[in-house]
């Protein structure tokens, strides 16, 4: 069976023809740097779709197997199984010179990378493809993106869920079907480059314990140290650096590796050394003391103020109406005054003992009868950035969702000046999608959507500045929330998505609270940066496990180089429960023009719940200036 149906006239070589290595792992937990692989399966497939190899094995991790109720792999079943290093060579040979394919591929890739590092080997993978990210681009009419859901949608039989070999065989069928859909829509594959990484980068490291105290500010001349003060050290010291840091942390101080305007004091024996920290301290007016003074002050560190330990709990609520209704939201702190809160929507809350609620088919209500584009997904082509942005804003006002790429969920296309020359027009014509001019947005008329293109519930469309409450399930830990940012594929520059974990004072507690491509995971693994392709990045947040010090998580995007967001066009964000969840809310942000940095979203505590705000505020400065504003200097 060919990976790509001949009926779509896809060339044998090109976007869709690769040597593939399909992988699935079962693990003791979810954190790759800490947990271990219990079983692995690899199926290799050639460019024409023929299977060329298959291998699967249980593995003895030498530790507790974790959630047996999920994977069914008990200690007894794993006895006598090989360790990973005994099969690493065979697995590596199957992965060599092939594109690694997995559902949520970064998960499998990271686990394999750590296992190969423990075996003192490099993972021989240069590219990977995530079928989850690919289907987010295809956007089939499914209620979620779980492996089983996509298997049912594409007609792929599934026998034993969470069995590595059966899941990999199911993955092969999903890959074939997904590539056929990608070819039908003429979508580029979201391939992710995986350059070789040094073993040390995959060596597990103990997480840094967050400081329990709020930053009281700067050290006063002649005054005492106070718990929570942010302290940095630079230059040569008489005592070992590790000893100084250890004593300071034990006293309740917050030791930083960089200097910012939030630093309380810099410790150095060479204040005129010209080091980056010394220069930053001088520029920011940060107090400077020598090592002897620091040790003297450490003998009498004054008590600090603990972070607010308000727990996020869930209060049972009555069954919501069929359609969430808008209601006012009280004034909330924000990183930008331009992000005006226009609405706060309480999404459906789960019944006791349930997970995130199952989607429901929307029912027209008084609030939606005057929204003629409700349930429609409209793609705008052509026009200058300002005109395209205005058209997308109008689409949202009419109740529709503004698309940024062609996908299976697009129902209509609006052509602005020059749009007829877009390369996607030939595919749009072949798909027989309705094409309109700008005047259609004044009084749109629509045709009924086919049942095959309908979901039981479409994502809630958020305007810029819109706010929603994130539903939290009862009786079980809250799921990870995935905030995914996507954009039209770019060729001349890269876009980086980052996150800042902020405390009550709108600053990072310590440097590891800045999540970016160079440090893609917070110290406790509660916030992670995931890359699904060159035009998609995700911030995954375990809200239930965030420390009390974290009151807000800011998600931002920055462009590398001199390009601006006016060139990029719109950025789409979606919020989904879990890696395979369908978006519960979606926003298209395109107000930025000359800016190189943009705040995309804020996830913040408000009383007993977490809320998400779509921001869309841009800044002309680069990522370094944005980071300094939150208390971390990425230049160090």
Coordinates of C-alpha atoms in Angstrom, one line a residue:
X1 CA 0.0 0.0 0.0
X2 CA 1.5 3.3 -1.0
X3 CA 1.8 6.0 1.6
X4 CA 0.3 8.5 -0.8
X5 CA -2.6 7.7 -3.0
X6 CA -1.9 7.9 -6.7
X7 CA -5.2 9.7 -7.2
X8 CA -3.6 12.8 -5.7
X9 CA -0.8 12.9 -8.3
X10 CA 1.9 13.3 -5.7
X11 CA 5.4 12.7 -7.2
X12 CA 7.3 9.7 -6.0
X13 CA 10.0 12.0 -4.6
X14 CA 9.2 15.2 -2.8
X15 CA 7.3 16.4 0.2
X16 CA 5.7 13.1 1.0
X17 CA 8.3 10.4 0.1
X18 CA 10.8 9.5 2.8
X19 CA 12.3 6.5 4.6
X20 CA 10.3 6.4 7.8
X21 CA 11.0 4.9 11.2
X22 CA 7.7 4.7 13.2
X23 CA 8.3 4.6 17.0
X24 CA 6.2 4.1 20.1
X25 CA 7.5 3.9 23.7
X26 CA 5.8 3.0 27.0
X27 CA 7.4 4.7 30.0
X28 CA 7.4 4.8 33.8
X29 CA 6.3 8.4 33.7
X30 CA 6.0 11.5 31.7
X31 CA 9.3 13.3 32.3
X32 CA 12.1 12.1 30.0
X33 CA 15.0 13.3 32.1
X34 CA 13.7 11.4 35.1
X35 CA 11.6 8.4 33.9
X36 CA 12.6 5.3 31.9
X37 CA 11.4 3.4 28.8
X38 CA 9.6 0.1 29.6
X39 CA 8.9 -1.1 26.0
X40 CA 9.8 0.1 22.5
X41 CA 8.6 -0.7 19.0
X42 CA 10.0 0.4 15.7
X43 CA 8.5 -0.2 12.2
X44 CA 10.4 1.0 9.2
X45 CA 8.6 2.0 6.0
X46 CA 10.1 2.9 2.6
X47 CA 9.3 5.9 0.4
X48 CA 6.7 3.9 -1.6
X49 CA 4.9 2.8 1.6
X50 CA 6.2 -0.7 1.9
X51 CA 7.1 -2.0 5.3
X52 CA 10.8 -2.9 5.5
X53 CA 11.4 -3.9 9.1
X54 CA 9.8 -4.4 12.5
X55 CA 11.2 -4.7 16.1
X56 CA 9.7 -4.6 19.5
X57 CA 10.8 -5.6 23.0
X58 CA 10.0 -5.1 26.7
X59 CA 12.8 -3.4 28.7
X60 CA 13.8 -3.8 32.3
X61 CA 14.4 -0.3 33.6
X62 CA 15.8 -1.3 36.9
X63 CA 13.2 0.7 38.8
X64 CA 9.5 0.9 39.6
X65 CA 7.5 0.5 36.4
X66 CA 5.1 3.4 37.3
X67 CA 1.4 3.4 36.3
X68 CA 0.8 -0.3 35.7
X69 CA -2.9 0.5 35.3
X70 CA -2.1 2.4 32.1
X71 CA 0.5 0.3 30.4
X72 CA 0.0 -3.1 32.1
X73 CA 3.7 -3.7 32.5
X74 CA 4.3 -5.2 35.9
X75 CA 7.7 -6.0 37.6
X76 CA 7.0 -9.7 36.9
X77 CA 6.4 -9.1 33.2
X78 CA 9.6 -7.1 32.9
X79 CA 11.8 -9.7 34.6
X80 CA 14.3 -11.2 32.2
X81 CA 13.8 -8.4 29.6
X82 CA 16.9 -6.7 28.3
X83 CA 18.1 -3.3 29.5
X84 CA 18.0 -0.5 27.0
X85 CA 21.7 -0.5 26.4
X86 CA 21.5 -4.1 25.3
X87 CA 19.2 -3.2 22.4
X88 CA 20.3 0.4 21.7
X89 CA 22.5 -0.7 18.8
X90 CA 19.7 -2.5 17.0
X91 CA 17.3 0.4 17.5
X92 CA 19.9 2.9 16.3
X93 CA 20.4 0.9 13.1
X94 CA 16.7 1.1 12.4
X95 CA 16.5 4.8 13.0
X96 CA 19.7 5.7 11.1
X97 CA 19.0 7.8 7.9
X98 CA 15.3 7.7 8.5
X99 CA 12.7 10.3 9.6
X100 CA 11.5 9.3 13.1
X101 CA 7.7 9.3 13.2
X102 CA 5.6 9.2 16.4
X103 CA 2.3 10.6 17.8
X104 CA 3.5 13.4 20.0
X105 CA 7.0 12.8 18.5
X106 CA 8.9 15.1 20.9
X107 CA 7.9 12.8 23.8
X108 CA 9.2 9.7 22.1
X109 CA 12.3 11.5 20.8
X110 CA 13.3 12.9 24.2
X111 CA 12.8 9.6 26.0
X112 CA 15.0 7.8 23.3
X113 CA 17.6 10.6 23.6
X114 CA 17.9 10.2 27.3
X115 CA 18.1 6.4 27.0
X116 CA 20.8 6.6 24.3
X117 CA 22.7 9.1 26.5
X118 CA 22.6 6.6 29.5
X119 CA 23.9 4.0 27.1
X120 CA 26.7 6.5 26.2
X121 CA 25.5 6.7 22.6
X122 CA 24.0 9.4 20.4
X123 CA 20.4 9.1 19.1
X124 CA 21.0 8.8 15.3
X125 CA 18.0 10.9 14.2
X126 CA 18.3 14.1 12.1
X127 CA 14.6 14.7 11.4
X128 CA 11.3 13.8 13.0
X129 CA 7.6 14.1 12.1
X130 CA 4.8 14.3 14.6
X131 CA 1.5 12.9 13.4
X132 CA -0.2 14.9 16.1
X133 CA 1.3 18.2 14.6
X134 CA 0.5 17.0 11.1
X135 CA -3.1 16.4 12.0
X136 CA -3.3 19.8 13.7
X137 CA -2.5 21.2 10.2
X138 CA -4.9 18.9 8.5
X139 CA -7.5 19.7 11.1
X140 CA -9.9 16.7 10.6
X141 CA -13.4 17.0 12.1
X142 CA -12.6 14.9 15.2
X143 CA -13.4 15.7 18.8
X144 CA -9.7 15.3 19.8
X145 CA -6.4 14.1 18.3
X146 CA -5.9 11.0 20.3
X147 CA -4.4 8.0 18.5
X148 CA -7.6 6.0 18.9
X149 CA -9.8 8.8 17.8
X150 CA -7.7 9.4 14.6
X151 CA -7.6 5.6 14.0
X152 CA -11.4 5.5 14.1
X153 CA -11.7 8.5 11.8
X154 CA -9.3 7.1 9.2
X155 CA -10.6 3.6 9.5
X156 CA -7.5 2.1 11.0
X157 CA -8.1 -1.0 13.3
X158 CA -6.8 -0.8 16.8
X159 CA -6.6 -3.9 19.0
X160 CA -4.5 -3.2 22.1
X161 CA -4.1 0.5 23.2
X162 CA -0.9 1.3 25.1
X163 CA 0.8 -1.8 23.5
X164 CA 3.9 -0.4 21.8
X165 CA 3.8 -2.7 18.8
X166 CA 0.1 -2.4 18.2
X167 CA 0.2 1.4 18.6
X168 CA 3.1 1.6 16.1
X169 CA 1.0 -0.5 13.6
X170 CA -1.9 1.8 14.1
X171 CA 0.5 4.8 13.7
X172 CA 1.5 3.4 10.3
X173 CA -2.1 3.5 9.1
X174 CA -2.6 7.0 10.5
X175 CA 0.5 8.2 8.8
X176 CA -0.6 6.9 5.5
X177 CA -4.0 8.5 5.8
X178 CA -2.6 11.8 7.1
X179 CA -0.2 12.0 4.2
X180 CA -3.0 11.5 1.8
X181 CA -4.9 14.4 3.4
X182 CA -1.8 16.6 3.4
X183 CA -1.4 15.9 -0.3
X184 CA -5.0 16.7 -0.9
X185 CA -4.6 20.0 0.8
X186 CA -1.1 20.6 -0.6
X187 CA 0.4 21.1 3.0
X188 CA 4.1 21.1 3.6
X189 CA 5.1 18.4 6.2
X190 CA 6.0 19.8 9.6
X191 CA 9.4 18.2 9.7
X192 CA 11.6 19.1 12.7
X193 CA 15.4 19.1 12.4
X194 CA 17.1 17.1 15.2
X195 CA 20.8 18.1 15.2
X196 CA 23.2 15.8 17.2
X197 CA 23.3 16.7 20.8
X198 CA 26.0 16.0 23.4
X199 CA 25.4 13.3 25.9
X200 CA 25.7 15.8 28.8
X201 CA 22.6 17.6 27.6
X202 CA 20.6 14.5 28.3
X203 CA 22.2 13.8 31.7
X204 CA 19.4 14.0 34.3
X205 CA 19.9 17.0 36.7
X206 CA 18.2 17.6 40.0
X207 CA 15.6 20.4 39.9
X208 CA 16.3 23.6 41.6
X209 CA 14.0 24.3 44.5
X210 CA 12.2 27.6 44.1
X211 CA 12.8 30.2 46.8
X212 CA 9.9 30.2 49.2
X213 CA 10.0 34.0 49.8
X214 CA 9.0 37.1 47.8
X215 CA 11.7 39.4 46.7
X216 CA 11.7 42.3 49.2
X217 CA 13.7 44.5 46.9
X218 CA 17.3 45.8 46.9
X219 CA 19.8 45.7 49.8
X220 CA 19.8 49.0 51.6
X221 CA 23.2 50.6 52.3
X222 CA 24.4 49.2 55.6
X223 CA 21.2 47.2 55.9
X224 CA 20.7 43.5 56.5
X225 CA 19.9 40.7 54.0
X226 CA 16.4 39.5 53.9
X227 CA 15.0 36.2 52.9
X228 CA 13.8 36.2 49.2
X229 CA 16.5 38.7 48.1
X230 CA 17.9 38.0 44.6
X231 CA 21.6 37.6 44.8
X232 CA 24.2 37.1 42.0
X233 CA 27.9 36.4 42.3
X234 CA 30.6 37.2 39.7
X235 CA 34.4 36.9 39.5
X236 CA 36.9 35.0 41.7
X237 CA 36.0 34.2 45.3
X238 CA 38.1 33.1 48.2
X239 CA 35.5 30.5 49.2
X240 CA 34.2 27.9 46.7
X241 CA 31.3 29.3 44.7
X242 CA 29.2 26.2 45.5
X243 CA 29.8 26.8 49.2
X244 CA 28.6 30.4 49.0
X245 CA 25.5 29.5 47.0
X246 CA 24.7 26.6 49.4
X247 CA 24.9 28.8 52.5
X248 CA 22.9 31.5 50.8
X249 CA 20.1 29.2 49.7
X250 CA 20.0 27.6 53.2
X251 CA 19.5 31.1 54.6
X252 CA 16.5 31.7 52.3
X253 CA 18.1 33.8 49.6
X254 CA 17.3 33.4 45.9
X255 CA 20.6 32.8 44.0
X256 CA 20.6 34.0 40.4
X257 CA 23.0 33.4 37.5
X258 CA 22.3 36.8 35.9
X259 CA 21.7 40.4 36.9
X260 CA 18.6 42.4 36.1
X261 CA 16.7 45.4 37.5
X262 CA 15.1 43.0 40.1
X263 CA 18.5 41.9 41.5
X264 CA 18.8 42.8 45.2
X265 CA 22.6 42.7 45.4
X266 CA 25.7 41.6 43.4
X267 CA 28.5 40.0 45.2
X268 CA 32.0 40.5 43.7
X269 CA 35.6 41.1 44.8
X270 CA 36.3 42.9 41.6
X271 CA 33.5 45.6 41.0
X272 CA 35.5 47.2 38.1
X273 CA 36.3 43.9 36.4
X274 CA 34.0 44.7 33.5
X275 CA 32.2 41.3 33.6
X276 CA 28.7 41.2 32.1
X277 CA 27.1 41.0 35.5
X278 CA 29.2 43.9 36.8
X279 CA 28.3 46.0 33.8
X280 CA 24.6 45.2 34.2
X281 CA 24.7 46.0 37.9
X282 CA 26.2 49.4 37.2
X283 CA 23.6 50.1 34.4
X284 CA 20.7 49.1 36.7
X285 CA 22.0 50.7 39.9
X286 CA 22.1 47.3 41.7
X287 CA 24.0 47.5 45.0
X288 CA 27.5 45.8 45.0
X289 CA 29.2 44.2 48.0
X290 CA 32.3 42.1 48.4
X291 CA 32.6 38.5 49.6
X292 CA 33.6 39.4 53.1
X293 CA 30.6 41.7 53.6
X294 CA 28.3 39.0 52.1
X295 CA 29.5 36.4 54.6
X296 CA 29.1 38.8 57.5
X297 CA 25.5 39.6 56.4
X298 CA 24.7 35.9 55.9
X299 CA 25.1 35.4 59.7
X300 CA 21.9 37.5 60.3
X301 CA 19.5 37.2 57.4
X302 CA 16.1 38.7 58.4
X303 CA 12.8 36.8 57.9
X304 CA 11.0 37.3 54.6
X305 CA 7.5 37.2 53.4
X306 CA 6.4 33.8 52.0
X307 CA 4.7 33.6 48.6
X308 CA 1.0 33.5 48.7
X309 CA 0.1 29.8 48.9
X310 CA -3.5 30.1 47.7
X311 CA -4.4 26.8 46.2
X312 CA -6.3 26.5 43.0
X313 CA -9.4 24.4 43.9
X314 CA -12.6 23.6 42.0
X315 CA -16.0 24.4 43.4
X316 CA -18.9 22.2 41.9
X317 CA -21.1 24.2 39.7
X318 CA -24.5 23.6 38.1
X319 CA -24.7 22.1 34.7
X320 CA -24.0 24.9 32.2
X321 CA -26.3 25.9 29.4
X322 CA -25.7 24.6 25.9
X323 CA -23.6 27.6 24.9
X324 CA -21.2 29.5 27.2
X325 CA -22.3 33.1 27.8
X326 CA -20.1 36.1 28.0
X327 CA -19.9 38.0 31.3
X328 CA -17.8 40.9 32.6
X329 CA -14.5 40.2 34.3
X330 CA -13.0 42.3 37.1
X331 CA -9.8 44.2 36.4
X332 CA -6.8 41.9 36.3
X333 CA -3.1 42.6 36.3
X334 CA -1.6 42.4 32.8
X335 CA 1.8 42.9 31.2
X336 CA 0.4 45.4 28.8
X337 CA -2.3 48.1 29.1
X338 CA -3.1 47.6 25.4
X339 CA -4.7 44.2 26.0
X340 CA -8.2 45.3 27.0
X341 CA -10.3 42.5 28.5
X342 CA -13.4 42.2 26.3
X343 CA -15.0 39.1 27.8
X344 CA -14.5 36.2 30.2
X345 CA -16.1 32.9 29.2
X346 CA -16.5 30.1 31.7
X347 CA -16.1 26.9 29.6
X348 CA -18.1 23.8 30.7
X349 CA -16.8 22.3 34.0
X350 CA -16.6 18.6 34.5
X351 CA -18.9 16.6 36.7
X352 CA -17.4 15.1 39.9
X353 CA -15.0 12.4 39.1
X354 CA -14.8 13.2 35.4
X355 CA -12.1 14.6 33.3
X356 CA -12.4 17.6 31.0
X357 CA -16.0 17.6 29.7
X358 CA -16.9 15.9 26.5
X359 CA -17.6 18.4 23.7
X360 CA -21.3 19.1 22.9
X361 CA -22.9 20.2 19.6
X362 CA -23.5 23.9 19.8
X363 CA -27.1 25.1 19.9
X364 CA -28.0 28.5 18.6
X365 CA -28.9 31.0 21.4
X366 CA -29.8 34.6 21.6
X367 CA -26.1 35.4 21.6
X368 CA -25.3 33.5 18.4
X369 CA -28.3 34.1 16.2
X370 CA -26.8 37.4 15.0
X371 CA -23.4 35.7 14.3
X372 CA -23.8 34.6 10.7
X373 CA -20.3 33.1 10.5
X374 CA -20.7 31.0 13.7
X375 CA -19.1 27.6 13.1
X376 CA -17.4 28.8 9.9
X377 CA -13.6 28.9 9.4
X378 CA -12.5 31.5 6.9
X379 CA -9.2 31.9 5.2
X380 CA -8.1 35.3 4.0
X381 CA -5.7 35.5 1.0
X382 CA -4.0 38.5 -0.4
X383 CA -4.0 42.2 0.6
X384 CA -1.5 44.2 2.6
X385 CA -1.2 43.2 6.3
X386 CA -3.5 45.9 7.6
X387 CA -6.3 45.0 5.2
X388 CA -5.9 41.2 5.9
X389 CA -5.9 41.9 9.7
X390 CA -9.1 44.0 9.4
X391 CA -10.8 41.3 7.4
X392 CA -9.9 38.7 10.0
X393 CA -11.1 41.0 12.8
X394 CA -14.4 41.3 10.9
X395 CA -14.7 37.5 10.6
X396 CA -14.4 37.1 14.4
X397 CA -17.0 39.9 15.0
X398 CA -19.4 37.9 12.8
X399 CA -18.8 34.8 15.0
X400 CA -16.4 33.0 12.7
X401 CA -12.9 31.7 13.2
X402 CA -10.0 33.2 11.1
X403 CA -7.8 30.6 9.6
X404 CA -4.1 31.1 8.9
X405 CA -3.5 28.1 6.7
X406 CA -5.6 25.9 4.4
X407 CA -6.9 22.9 6.3
X408 CA -9.8 20.4 6.2
X409 CA -11.8 22.7 8.5
X410 CA -11.7 25.8 6.2
X411 CA -15.3 26.5 5.0
X412 CA -14.8 29.7 3.1
X413 CA -12.1 31.9 1.4
X414 CA -12.0 35.7 1.2
X415 CA -9.9 37.1 -1.6
X416 CA -8.3 40.5 -1.2
X417 CA -6.2 42.3 -3.8
X418 CA -3.6 39.9 -5.2
X419 CA -5.1 36.9 -3.5
X420 CA -5.9 35.1 -6.7
X421 CA -2.2 34.7 -7.2
X422 CA -1.7 32.8 -4.0
X423 CA -0.3 29.3 -4.6
X424 CA -3.1 27.7 -2.6
X425 CA -5.8 29.0 -5.0
X426 CA -5.4 26.0 -7.4
X427 CA -6.0 23.6 -4.5
X428 CA -8.9 25.7 -3.2
X429 CA -10.5 25.5 -6.6
X430 CA -10.0 21.8 -6.7
X431 CA -11.6 21.4 -3.3
X432 CA -14.6 23.6 -4.5
X433 CA -14.5 25.8 -1.5
X434 CA -16.7 28.9 -1.6
X435 CA -14.6 32.0 -2.6
X436 CA -15.8 35.5 -1.8
X437 CA -14.6 39.1 -2.2
X438 CA -14.3 41.6 0.6
X439 CA -17.9 42.8 0.3
X440 CA -19.1 39.4 1.4
X441 CA -18.1 40.3 5.0
X442 CA -20.6 43.1 5.1
X443 CA -23.6 40.7 4.9
X444 CA -22.3 37.2 4.5
X445 CA -24.5 34.3 3.2
X446 CA -23.4 30.8 3.8
X447 CA -24.2 27.3 2.7
X448 CA -24.8 24.4 5.0
X449 CA -21.7 22.5 6.0
X450 CA -21.6 18.8 5.2
X451 CA -22.0 16.5 8.2
X452 CA -18.6 15.0 7.6
X453 CA -16.9 18.4 8.3
X454 CA -18.7 19.1 11.6
X455 CA -17.3 18.6 15.1
X456 CA -19.6 18.0 18.1
X457 CA -18.3 21.4 19.3
X458 CA -16.1 24.0 17.6
X459 CA -13.5 25.9 19.6
X460 CA -14.6 29.0 21.3
X461 CA -13.3 32.0 19.3
X462 CA -11.5 34.6 21.4
X463 CA -11.0 38.1 20.2
X464 CA -7.8 40.0 21.1
X465 CA -8.0 40.7 24.8
X466 CA -10.6 38.0 25.4
X467 CA -10.5 35.9 28.6
X468 CA -11.7 32.4 29.5
X469 CA -11.7 30.3 32.6
X470 CA -9.9 27.0 32.1
X471 CA -12.1 24.2 33.3
X472 CA -10.5 22.0 36.0
X473 CA -11.7 18.4 36.6
X474 CA -12.9 17.1 39.9
X475 CA -11.4 14.3 41.9
X476 CA -8.2 13.9 39.8
X477 CA -5.1 16.0 39.0
X478 CA -5.7 18.7 36.4
X479 CA -4.5 17.8 32.9
X480 CA -1.6 19.6 31.3
X481 CA -2.8 22.5 29.3
X482 CA -1.2 23.0 25.9
X483 CA -1.1 26.5 24.4
X484 CA -0.1 26.1 20.8
X485 CA 1.1 28.9 18.5
X486 CA 1.0 28.4 14.8
X487 CA 1.7 30.6 11.8
X488 CA 2.1 30.4 8.0
X489 CA 5.4 28.6 7.1
X490 CA 8.3 31.0 6.8
X491 CA 11.6 30.4 4.8
X492 CA 13.7 33.5 5.5
X493 CA 13.6 33.7 9.3
X494 CA 12.6 31.7 12.4
X495 CA 10.0 32.4 15.1
X496 CA 10.7 31.4 18.7
X497 CA 8.0 30.8 21.3
X498 CA 9.0 31.4 24.9
X499 CA 7.4 31.5 28.4
X500 CA 8.0 33.4 31.6
X501 CA 6.8 32.1 35.0
X502 CA 6.1 35.2 37.0
X503 CA 5.4 35.8 40.7
X504 CA 3.2 38.4 42.4
X505 CA 5.6 41.1 41.4
X506 CA 5.5 40.3 37.7
X507 CA 9.1 38.9 37.7
X508 CA 10.7 35.5 37.4
X509 CA 11.5 33.8 40.7
X510 CA 14.8 32.5 39.3
X511 CA 16.5 32.2 35.9
X512 CA 15.1 28.7 35.2
X513 CA 11.6 30.3 35.1
X514 CA 12.4 31.6 31.6
X515 CA 11.5 28.8 29.1
X516 CA 13.0 29.1 25.6
X517 CA 14.7 26.9 22.9
X518 CA 18.0 26.8 24.9
X519 CA 16.3 25.8 28.1
X520 CA 13.0 24.1 27.0
X521 CA 11.9 22.9 30.4
X522 CA 11.4 24.5 33.9
X523 CA 13.4 22.9 36.7
X524 CA 10.5 20.8 38.0
X525 CA 9.2 20.0 34.5
X526 CA 5.9 21.8 35.1
X527 CA 6.3 24.1 32.0
X528 CA 7.8 22.8 28.8
X529 CA 8.5 24.1 25.3
X530 CA 7.5 21.6 22.5
X531 CA 8.3 21.9 18.8
X532 CA 5.8 20.3 16.5
X533 CA 7.2 21.7 13.2
X534 CA 8.8 24.8 11.7
X535 CA 5.5 26.7 11.9
X536 CA 4.2 25.4 15.3
X537 CA 5.4 25.5 18.9
X538 CA 3.6 24.7 22.1
X539 CA 3.9 25.6 25.8
X540 CA 2.7 22.7 28.0
X541 CA 1.7 23.7 31.5
X542 CA 0.9 21.4 34.5
X543 CA -1.1 24.0 36.3
X544 CA -1.8 21.8 39.3
X545 CA 1.9 21.3 39.9
X546 CA 3.1 25.0 39.6
X547 CA 4.7 26.3 42.8
X548 CA 2.7 28.9 44.8
X549 CA 5.2 31.5 43.7
X550 CA 4.0 31.3 40.1
X551 CA 1.0 33.6 39.7
X552 CA 1.1 34.0 35.9
X553 CA 2.7 32.4 32.9
X554 CA 3.3 34.7 29.9
X555 CA 3.7 33.1 26.5
X556 CA 5.4 35.3 23.9
X557 CA 6.9 35.0 20.4
X558 CA 10.0 36.6 19.0
X559 CA 11.4 36.8 15.4
X560 CA 15.1 36.1 14.9
X561 CA 16.7 38.9 12.8
X562 CA 15.3 42.1 11.3
X563 CA 11.9 40.7 10.1
X564 CA 8.7 41.9 11.8
X565 CA 5.3 40.4 12.5
X566 CA 3.8 42.5 9.8
X567 CA 5.8 40.3 7.4
X568 CA 4.8 37.1 9.2
X569 CA 1.1 37.9 9.3
X570 CA -1.3 36.4 11.8
X571 CA -0.3 34.1 14.7
X572 CA -2.9 31.6 15.8
X573 CA -3.1 30.3 19.4
X574 CA -5.2 27.5 20.7
X575 CA -5.6 26.1 24.2
X576 CA -6.3 22.4 24.6
X577 CA -6.4 20.0 27.6
X578 CA -3.6 17.5 27.1
X579 CA -1.4 16.9 24.1
X580 CA -4.1 15.2 22.0
X581 CA -7.0 17.4 23.1
X582 CA -9.0 19.4 20.6
X583 CA -8.7 23.2 21.2
X584 CA -11.4 24.5 23.6
X585 CA -10.5 28.1 22.6
X586 CA -8.7 29.7 19.7
X587 CA -7.6 33.2 18.8
X588 CA -6.0 34.8 15.8
X589 CA -3.6 37.6 16.6
X590 CA -2.4 40.0 13.9
X591 CA -2.4 43.5 15.3
X592 CA 1.4 43.7 15.3
X593 CA 3.1 45.3 12.3
X594 CA 6.6 46.7 12.9
X595 CA 7.1 44.7 16.1
X596 CA 9.7 41.9 16.5
X597 CA 8.3 40.6 19.8
X598 CA 4.7 39.8 20.7
X599 CA 2.9 38.7 23.9
X600 CA 0.6 36.0 22.8
X601 CA -1.2 34.8 25.9
X602 CA -1.3 35.0 29.7
X603 CA -2.3 32.1 31.9
X604 CA -2.9 33.5 35.4
X605 CA -4.5 32.7 38.8
X606 CA -7.8 34.5 39.6
X607 CA -9.2 33.4 42.9
X608 CA -9.8 29.6 42.8
X609 CA -9.3 29.2 39.0
X610 CA -6.8 29.7 36.2
X611 CA -7.7 32.0 33.3
X612 CA -6.3 32.4 29.9
X613 CA -6.1 35.8 28.1
X614 CA -5.4 36.3 24.4
X615 CA -3.1 39.3 24.4
X616 CA -1.6 40.1 20.9
X617 CA 0.5 43.0 22.1
X618 CA 3.7 43.6 20.1
X619 CA 6.9 45.4 20.9
X620 CA 9.6 46.8 18.6
X621 CA 12.5 45.6 20.8
X622 CA 13.9 42.1 20.7
X623 CA 13.5 39.2 23.1
X624 CA 16.5 40.2 25.2
X625 CA 14.7 43.5 26.3
X626 CA 11.5 41.6 27.0
X627 CA 13.3 39.1 29.2
X628 CA 15.1 41.9 31.1
X629 CA 11.7 43.4 31.9
X630 CA 10.7 40.2 33.6
X631 CA 14.0 39.9 35.6
X632 CA 16.3 37.7 33.5
X633 CA 19.2 38.7 31.3
X634 CA 19.6 36.2 28.4
X635 CA 22.8 37.9 27.3
X636 CA 24.8 36.4 30.2

